[in-house]
Tab-separated table of C-alpha atoms in Angstrom:
chain	number	residue	atom	x	y	z
A	1	UNK	CA	34.890	10.336	38.095
A	2	UNK	CA	36.498	8.030	40.475
A	3	UNK	CA	39.258	10.586	41.250
A	4	UNK	CA	36.681	12.732	42.189
A	5	UNK	CA	34.982	10.050	44.147
A	6	UNK	CA	37.958	9.415	46.071
A	7	UNK	CA	38.638	13.072	47.036
A	8	UNK	CA	35.370	13.582	48.255
A	9	UNK	CA	35.306	10.425	50.603
A	10	UNK	CA	38.706	11.352	51.827
A	11	UNK	CA	37.844	15.030	52.176
A	12	UNK	CA	34.559	13.992	54.344
A	13	UNK	CA	36.563	12.059	56.680
A	14	UNK	CA	39.086	14.842	57.059
A	15	UNK	CA	36.657	17.360	57.625
A	16	UNK	CA	34.732	15.342	60.185
A	17	UNK	CA	38.126	14.412	62.408
A	18	UNK	CA	40.302	16.952	61.702
A	19	UNK	CA	38.572	20.074	63.155
A	20	UNK	CA	37.226	17.732	65.992
A	21	UNK	CA	40.748	16.975	66.880
A	22	UNK	CA	42.426	19.999	66.290
A	23	UNK	CA	40.369	22.964	67.385
A	24	UNK	CA	39.457	23.816	70.632
A	25	UNK	CA	36.078	23.760	71.539
A	26	UNK	CA	36.140	26.297	74.434
A	27	UNK	CA	36.864	29.179	71.594
A	28	UNK	CA	33.672	30.112	69.725
A	29	UNK	CA	35.436	30.684	66.491
A	30	UNK	CA	37.001	27.245	66.781
A	31	UNK	CA	33.230	25.705	67.752
A	32	UNK	CA	31.898	27.377	64.770
A	33	UNK	CA	34.671	26.405	62.362
A	34	UNK	CA	33.723	22.632	63.647
A	35	UNK	CA	30.075	23.071	62.798
A	36	UNK	CA	30.794	24.373	59.524
A	37	UNK	CA	33.396	21.693	58.902
A	38	UNK	CA	31.290	18.749	59.954
A	39	UNK	CA	28.476	20.352	57.641
A	40	UNK	CA	30.707	20.463	54.839
A	41	UNK	CA	32.094	16.771	55.709
A	42	UNK	CA	28.496	15.689	55.494
A	43	UNK	CA	27.627	17.320	52.421
A	44	UNK	CA	31.195	15.595	50.719
A	45	UNK	CA	29.981	12.380	52.120
A	46	UNK	CA	26.493	12.322	51.061
A	47	UNK	CA	27.810	13.631	47.488
A	48	UNK	CA	30.601	11.082	47.125
A	49	UNK	CA	27.868	8.491	48.146
A	50	UNK	CA	25.473	9.634	45.171
A	51	UNK	CA	28.339	9.302	42.751
A	52	UNK	CA	29.170	6.087	43.809
A	53	UNK	CA	25.553	4.728	43.956
A	54	UNK	CA	25.075	6.195	40.247
A	55	UNK	CA	28.449	4.280	39.191
A	56	UNK	CA	27.556	0.920	40.943
A	57	UNK	CA	24.040	1.407	38.963
A	58	UNK	CA	25.617	1.822	35.771
A	59	UNK	CA	28.105	-1.062	36.545
A	60	UNK	CA	25.043	-3.191	36.965
A	61	UNK	CA	23.353	-2.293	34.358
A	62	UNK	CA	26.433	-2.667	32.224
A	63	UNK	CA	26.976	-6.344	33.918
A	64	UNK	CA	23.159	-7.003	32.881
A	65	UNK	CA	23.743	-5.966	29.276
A	66	UNK	CA	26.927	-8.356	28.948
A	67	UNK	CA	25.183	-11.419	30.457
A	68	UNK	CA	22.216	-10.674	27.951
A	69	UNK	CA	24.830	-10.445	24.959
A	70	UNK	CA	26.373	-13.662	26.451
A	71	UNK	CA	23.222	-15.255	26.448
A	72	UNK	CA	21.859	-14.206	23.411
A	73	UNK	CA	25.036	-15.407	21.730
A	74	UNK	CA	24.843	-18.778	23.479
A	75	UNK	CA	21.067	-19.130	22.455
A	76	UNK	CA	22.003	-18.160	19.029
A	77	UNK	CA	24.718	-20.633	18.957
A	78	UNK	CA	22.588	-23.498	20.838
A	79	UNK	CA	19.470	-22.920	17.837
A	80	UNK	CA	21.898	-22.959	15.250
A	81	UNK	CA	23.286	-26.268	16.248
A	82	UNK	CA	19.951	-27.450	16.847
A	83	UNK	CA	18.567	-26.691	13.653
A	84	UNK	CA	21.626	-28.057	11.581
A	85	UNK	CA	21.387	-31.290	13.768
A	86	UNK	CA	17.781	-31.383	12.714
A	87	UNK	CA	18.458	-30.675	9.187
A	88	UNK	CA	21.008	-33.199	8.885
A	89	UNK	CA	18.634	-35.917	10.602
A	90	UNK	CA	16.038	-35.300	8.258
A	91	UNK	CA	18.126	-35.761	5.478
A	92	UNK	CA	19.577	-38.547	6.418
A	93	UNK	CA	16.048	-39.914	7.087
A	94	UNK	CA	14.750	-38.811	3.499
A	95	UNK	CA	17.941	-40.874	2.185
A	96	UNK	CA	17.083	-43.821	4.369
A	97	UNK	CA	13.286	-43.846	3.729
A	98	UNK	CA	13.013	-42.650	-0.030
A	99	UNK	CA	14.827	-45.250	-1.580
A	100	UNK	CA	12.418	-44.918	-4.802
A	101	UNK	CA	13.368	-41.076	-5.202
A	102	UNK	CA	17.157	-42.081	-4.537
A	103	UNK	CA	17.165	-45.064	-7.242
A	104	UNK	CA	15.498	-42.420	-9.369
A	105	UNK	CA	18.384	-40.290	-8.912
A	106	UNK	CA	20.857	-42.962	-9.430
A	107	UNK	CA	19.108	-44.148	-12.649
A	108	UNK	CA	19.529	-40.721	-13.940
A	109	UNK	CA	23.206	-40.530	-12.937
A	110	UNK	CA	23.808	-43.749	-14.549
A	111	UNK	CA	21.854	-42.375	-17.900
A	112	UNK	CA	23.883	-39.185	-17.513
A	113	UNK	CA	27.319	-41.561	-17.524
A	114	UNK	CA	26.030	-43.682	-20.264
A	115	UNK	CA	25.071	-40.247	-22.642
A	116	UNK	CA	28.627	-38.965	-21.366
A	117	UNK	CA	30.586	-42.469	-22.418
A	118	UNK	CA	28.494	-42.892	-25.529
A	119	UNK	CA	29.696	-39.291	-26.668
A	120	UNK	CA	33.445	-39.992	-25.804
A	121	UNK	CA	33.771	-43.240	-27.154
A	122	UNK	CA	32.536	-45.247	-30.112
A	123	UNK	CA	29.596	-47.555	-28.983
A	124	UNK	CA	30.499	-51.284	-28.095
A	125	UNK	CA	27.591	-52.785	-29.918
A	126	UNK	CA	28.270	-50.765	-33.334
A	127	UNK	CA	32.059	-52.186	-33.044
A	128	UNK	CA	31.401	-55.429	-34.225
A	129	UNK	CA	29.338	-54.619	-36.751
A	130	UNK	CA	32.023	-52.202	-38.190
A	131	UNK	CA	34.313	-54.841	-37.863
A	132	UNK	CA	32.506	-57.667	-39.860
A	133	UNK	CA	31.435	-54.781	-42.598
A	134	UNK	CA	35.216	-54.142	-43.192
A	135	UNK	CA	36.125	-57.856	-42.780
A	136	UNK	CA	33.328	-58.199	-45.163
A	137	UNK	CA	34.821	-55.729	-47.526
A	138	UNK	CA	38.152	-57.135	-47.329
A	139	UNK	CA	36.884	-60.655	-48.684
A	140	UNK	CA	34.922	-58.648	-51.262
A	141	UNK	CA	38.042	-56.769	-52.214
A	142	UNK	CA	39.650	-60.130	-52.163
A	143	UNK	CA	37.540	-62.092	-54.046
A	144	UNK	CA	37.309	-58.903	-56.769
A	145	UNK	CA	41.119	-59.214	-56.789
A	146	UNK	CA	40.934	-62.864	-57.258
A	147	UNK	CA	38.359	-62.683	-59.986
A	148	UNK	CA	40.491	-59.837	-61.700
A	149	UNK	CA	43.493	-62.702	-61.574
A	150	UNK	CA	41.315	-65.329	-62.737
A	151	UNK	CA	39.979	-63.636	-65.848
A	152	UNK	CA	43.574	-62.359	-66.540
A	153	UNK	CA	45.161	-65.638	-66.340
A	154	UNK	CA	42.507	-67.017	-68.721
A	155	UNK	CA	42.767	-64.445	-71.160
A	156	UNK	CA	46.345	-65.497	-71.363
A	157	UNK	CA	44.893	-69.095	-71.976
A	158	UNK	CA	45.655	-70.781	-68.805
A	159	UNK	CA	43.534	-73.663	-67.782
A	160	UNK	CA	41.603	-74.513	-64.749
A	161	UNK	CA	43.886	-76.758	-63.067
A	162	UNK	CA	46.868	-74.127	-63.494
A	163	UNK	CA	44.713	-71.209	-62.451
A	164	UNK	CA	43.854	-73.069	-59.173
A	165	UNK	CA	47.614	-74.108	-58.760
A	166	UNK	CA	48.677	-70.524	-59.457
A	167	UNK	CA	46.054	-68.729	-57.151
A	168	UNK	CA	45.114	-71.369	-54.143
A	169	UNK	CA	48.504	-73.413	-54.665
A	170	UNK	CA	46.459	-76.478	-54.838
A	171	UNK	CA	46.589	-79.474	-56.998
A	172	UNK	CA	44.174	-82.124	-58.000
A	173	UNK	CA	44.247	-84.918	-55.282
A	174	UNK	CA	44.480	-81.907	-52.510
A	175	UNK	CA	41.263	-83.149	-50.811
A	176	UNK	CA	38.397	-81.125	-49.376
A	177	UNK	CA	40.714	-78.023	-50.029
A	178	UNK	CA	41.196	-78.348	-53.656
A	179	UNK	CA	37.284	-79.156	-54.020
A	180	UNK	CA	36.530	-75.960	-51.856
A	181	UNK	CA	39.282	-73.894	-54.279
A	182	UNK	CA	37.550	-75.399	-57.541
A	183	UNK	CA	34.115	-74.475	-56.135
A	184	UNK	CA	35.251	-70.879	-55.237
A	185	UNK	CA	36.668	-70.641	-58.837
A	186	UNK	CA	33.519	-71.799	-60.404
A	187	UNK	CA	31.646	-69.545	-58.133
A	188	UNK	CA	33.846	-66.392	-59.270
A	189	UNK	CA	33.896	-67.387	-62.727
A	190	UNK	CA	29.681	-67.951	-62.970
A	191	UNK	CA	29.693	-64.612	-61.131
A	192	UNK	CA	31.746	-62.531	-63.295
A	193	UNK	CA	30.129	-64.187	-66.655
A	194	UNK	CA	26.474	-63.493	-65.070
A	195	UNK	CA	27.634	-59.817	-64.417
B	1	UNK	CA	31.393	0.865	44.035
B	2	UNK	CA	28.195	-0.337	46.101
B	3	UNK	CA	31.011	-0.787	49.110
B	4	UNK	CA	32.082	2.457	48.172
B	5	UNK	CA	28.460	4.469	48.193
B	6	UNK	CA	27.588	2.318	51.420
B	7	UNK	CA	30.447	3.448	53.367
B	8	UNK	CA	30.151	6.886	52.252
B	9	UNK	CA	26.516	6.892	53.502
B	10	UNK	CA	27.926	5.415	56.766
B	11	UNK	CA	30.532	8.440	56.993
B	12	UNK	CA	27.963	10.605	56.387
B	13	UNK	CA	25.568	9.207	59.072
B	14	UNK	CA	28.728	9.074	61.400
B	15	UNK	CA	29.262	12.850	60.696
B	16	UNK	CA	25.381	13.757	61.085
B	17	UNK	CA	25.434	12.435	64.628
B	18	UNK	CA	28.721	14.111	65.670
B	19	UNK	CA	27.330	17.484	64.416
B	20	UNK	CA	24.160	16.554	66.581
B	21	UNK	CA	26.551	16.207	69.409
B	22	UNK	CA	28.162	19.497	68.446
B	23	UNK	CA	24.552	21.144	68.308
B	24	UNK	CA	24.223	19.833	72.094
B	25	UNK	CA	27.373	21.507	73.077
B	26	UNK	CA	26.204	24.724	71.869
B	27	UNK	CA	23.499	25.529	74.350
B	28	UNK	CA	21.732	23.288	77.323
B	29	UNK	CA	18.564	24.087	75.855
B	30	UNK	CA	19.979	22.430	72.384
B	31	UNK	CA	21.231	19.530	74.809
B	32	UNK	CA	17.715	18.653	75.659
B	33	UNK	CA	16.428	18.789	72.497
B	34	UNK	CA	19.183	16.569	71.124
B	35	UNK	CA	18.353	14.348	74.141
B	36	UNK	CA	14.679	14.338	73.226
B	37	UNK	CA	15.589	13.571	69.632
B	38	UNK	CA	17.983	10.700	70.783
B	39	UNK	CA	14.905	9.450	73.044
B	40	UNK	CA	12.726	9.557	69.851
B	41	UNK	CA	15.256	7.553	67.787
B	42	UNK	CA	15.681	5.265	70.424
B	43	UNK	CA	12.113	4.343	70.789
B	44	UNK	CA	11.860	4.402	66.768
B	45	UNK	CA	14.573	2.070	66.464
B	46	UNK	CA	13.531	-0.048	69.275
B	47	UNK	CA	9.988	-0.370	67.452
B	48	UNK	CA	11.319	-1.103	64.225
B	49	UNK	CA	13.124	-4.081	65.702
B	50	UNK	CA	9.822	-5.295	67.008
B	51	UNK	CA	8.101	-4.259	63.855
B	52	UNK	CA	10.614	-5.228	61.564
B	53	UNK	CA	8.141	-7.713	59.149
B	54	UNK	CA	5.769	-4.999	58.959
B	55	UNK	CA	7.863	-2.336	58.462
B	56	UNK	CA	9.922	-3.985	55.821
B	57	UNK	CA	6.322	-4.772	53.952
B	58	UNK	CA	5.978	-0.996	54.025
B	59	UNK	CA	9.321	0.088	53.073
B	60	UNK	CA	9.420	-2.790	50.353
B	61	UNK	CA	12.856	-3.962	51.506
B	62	UNK	CA	13.580	-7.135	53.158
B	63	UNK	CA	13.812	-7.773	56.584
B	64	UNK	CA	17.538	-8.487	56.570
B	65	UNK	CA	18.048	-5.255	54.876
B	66	UNK	CA	16.092	-3.315	57.230
B	67	UNK	CA	17.972	-5.222	60.083
B	68	UNK	CA	21.187	-4.373	58.517
B	69	UNK	CA	19.956	-0.675	58.592
B	70	UNK	CA	19.103	-0.553	62.091
B	71	UNK	CA	22.182	-1.954	62.985
B	72	UNK	CA	24.283	0.616	60.814
B	73	UNK	CA	22.262	3.247	62.206
B	74	UNK	CA	23.032	2.237	65.560
B	75	UNK	CA	26.504	1.741	64.649
B	76	UNK	CA	26.847	5.146	63.571
B	77	UNK	CA	25.318	7.026	66.329
B	78	UNK	CA	27.937	5.388	68.645
B	79	UNK	CA	30.896	6.210	66.163
B	80	UNK	CA	29.833	9.590	65.710
B	81	UNK	CA	29.157	10.489	69.127
B	82	UNK	CA	32.130	8.776	70.577
B	83	UNK	CA	33.922	10.658	68.025
B	84	UNK	CA	32.771	14.013	69.113
B	85	UNK	CA	32.923	12.865	72.895
B	86	UNK	CA	36.572	11.892	72.986
B	87	UNK	CA	38.331	14.381	70.744
């Protein structure tokens, strides 16, 4: 299209200037050729002008389209930025204003965390009980063993003083420790006899 | 591209005035006819300068565009007839 335009433009100028400059105006044939070439030059110039005008209109339309697309893109970007900024602002305001909801969420999370740790680890409140039970069991086992030992020694004919000395390692005159051992001895004996 | 099409129309106008000169050179009666036509064109051109505002409203173009057209037409006449007479 551009080549055609340039050829037509150049040929219109050539057909206008060349016959007038080169041909003789006194000769009829030359005069006729000048007239024909001038008419052809007008036709070429008008055709080239029309082509150039259509091309210019198309270029304008393309430019308008490009500008519209750019404006759409800019508008879309600015709108999305505005919307996201507004959303962020609203969320921030909700977080700042809605402390009740927030505390509920926090409580829910704390509860969930507590449940998780209860599943993973033994409960701390139950731990002392178990320790106490195991301690008590240990004590009772010790008492049973001690009672069995006392009975064994009694069957052998050992006396109270000798048994206390054997089991607790205390002799009479040991003070409060001896008295406690004697009370324990009696308690075990009474318990065995009652059973 | 806009300059290109304006230039082509300008060249077409110049060639048209050269053709008018060529027609005038064919016969004395044609010369008179062409002179009458040029006179009419000159009157219209002058009136257009005087009535530029109302004419611009009638043609739905700006006054500046109308004045540019008038100046361009005058330039076409000068160049076209000048080229014909000088060659």
